[in-house]
Amino acid sequence: MKGEGDCLFKPCLLEEGQAVAALREILDWFVVPFPKGARVGVKVHWGERGNRSHLPPFFTREIVRWLKGGGFEPFVFDTTVLYSGGRRKGEEALETARRHGFSPGALGCPVTVADGLDGLAVVDIPAGWRHFPTVQVADVFSAGGFVVLSHFKGHMAAGFGGAIKNLSMGFASRAQKQRMHADARPFLNRGACTRCGLCVRVCPSGAAVMEGEDYPSFDDGLCIGCAQCIGLCPEAALRIFWETDNGVFQEKLVETAAAVWRLMEGKAVFINALLRVTAECDCLPGENPVIAPDRGLLGGYHPVAVDRESLRIVGEEVFEGAHPGLSWRRQFTYASEIGFLPR
Ligand code: SF4
Ligand code: SF4
């Protein structure tokens, strides 16, 4: 293997021919860290149902082809989510994957929901930092290696989302996702609200209610902090109110990623796609505004190194502009404090 902090950047646009060529160069650059013949998990995000900004399936298909060519046994996976939509239950998630072109037939390998169709295929793994003694994640670590493919983009709570977030929220069980989101609550700007009721319809916990013609209200006791109402409000009338502060969320995100990393260090590679960089993540349906030009693909061996380099290439100001006030830099300072850094 090369140094854990090494990265390779290949410029390209989001056009299949040149994007696949750039991806192939990165894949061929990797010193493959998987044991001979291993089952290798390809972690992807196939997008919320109806989302149109997620990475197209041709990236995953090429990774699968590369793994098979190397004699490995690939499988593609993601996990279920907290909110209603098309990925809360395992069967729904697989149907969403199929609709977005991530079916076994299209990709050439099994496609799975790693926390199980019932959400119970999870395991508690040691953490031991400030927030979590253990974290609960999908039980996927019998795999001999991992390729983690992340769409690098903005995020309403994390500021940006890349490899760290994909290891963290992306591997977390629904309970662990909830533990990370626990401090987030919706805050209503009545001046912008049209009382359309969408926030009530999408709330998975019954916390958002509307009585008659009144404005929506939100029950803190029932709210699980999933932020779905905030992300889907058509008038941007809701924003996140942090019961502690956003830095705590960033720390929880990093702790979960660091715990997952300890189980895959030395047998994982990371690819960030700095393409169609949107303001929000692919967990929202529909089109999201693009906030930066296409840059290309970045490969590496450590999630913190890959995300740091992705931010440098895309430009920190892009995320400061899209999500002012979020303390996303805490991801890096906290990663350093807990020793979650390339060797
Ligand atoms: S979705 Fe937004 S605009 Fe519609 S009722 Fe809720 S807060 Fe108001
Ligand atoms: S009120 Fe809470 S639980 Fe309901 S959608 Fe909003 S953030 Fe999620």
Coordinates of N, CA and C and ligand atoms in Angstrom, one line a residue, residues 83 184-186 199 202-208 217-219 222-230 238, ligand 2:
Y83 N -36.2 8.4 8.1 CA -37.4 9.1 7.7 C -38.2 8.3 6.6
A184 N -31.0 17.8 17.1 CA -31.5 18.6 16.0 C -33.0 18.8 16.1
R185 N -33.5 20.0 16.1 CA -35.0 20.2 16.1 C -35.3 21.3 15.1
P186 N -36.6 21.1 14.5 CA -37.0 22.2 13.5 C -37.4 23.5 14.2
C199 N -44.6 19.3 5.9 CA -43.7 18.9 7.0 C -44.4 17.8 7.9
V202 N -44.5 14.3 6.0 CA -43.3 13.6 5.9 C -42.7 13.2 7.2
C203 N -43.2 13.7 8.3 CA -42.6 13.5 9.6 C -42.9 12.0 10.0
P204 N -41.8 11.2 10.3 CA -42.0 9.8 10.6 C -42.5 9.5 12.0
S205 N -42.4 10.5 12.9 CA -42.6 10.2 14.3 C -43.9 10.8 14.9
G206 N -44.6 11.6 14.0 CA -45.8 12.3 14.5 C -45.5 13.5 15.3
A207 N -44.3 14.0 15.3 CA -43.9 15.2 16.0 C -44.4 16.5 15.4
A208 N -44.6 16.5 14.1 CA -45.1 17.7 13.4 C -46.6 17.6 13.3
S217 N -46.8 22.8 14.3 CA -46.0 22.9 15.6 C -45.2 21.6 15.7
F218 N -44.2 21.6 16.5 CA -43.3 20.4 16.6 C -43.1 20.0 18.0
D219 N -43.4 18.8 18.3 CA -43.3 18.2 19.7 C -41.9 17.7 19.9
L222 N -41.4 14.1 20.8 CA -41.6 13.0 19.8 C -40.6 13.1 18.7
C223 N -40.0 14.3 18.5 CA -39.1 14.6 17.4 C -37.8 13.7 17.5
I224 N -37.5 13.0 16.4 CA -36.2 12.2 16.5 C -35.1 12.9 15.7
G225 N -35.3 14.2 15.3 CA -34.2 15.0 14.8 C -33.8 14.5 13.4
C226 N -34.7 13.9 12.6 CA -34.2 13.4 11.3 C -34.1 14.5 10.3
A227 N -34.6 15.6 10.5 CA -34.5 16.8 9.7 C -35.2 16.7 8.3
Q228 N -36.0 15.7 8.2 CA -36.7 15.5 6.9 C -37.6 16.7 6.6
C229 N -38.3 17.2 7.6 CA -39.2 18.3 7.4 C -38.5 19.5 7.0
I230 N -37.3 19.7 7.6 CA -36.4 20.9 7.2 C -36.0 20.8 5.8
L238 N -38.2 26.2 7.5 CA -37.7 25.6 8.7 C -36.2 25.5 8.7
Ligands
SF4_2 S1 -40.4 17.1 13.3 FE1 -38.6 16.0 13.9 S2 -39.0 13.8 13.5 FE2 -40.6 15.1 12.4 S3 -39.6 15.3 10.3 FE3 -39.0 17.1 11.5 S4 -37.0 16.6 12.4 FE4 -38.0 14.6 11.7

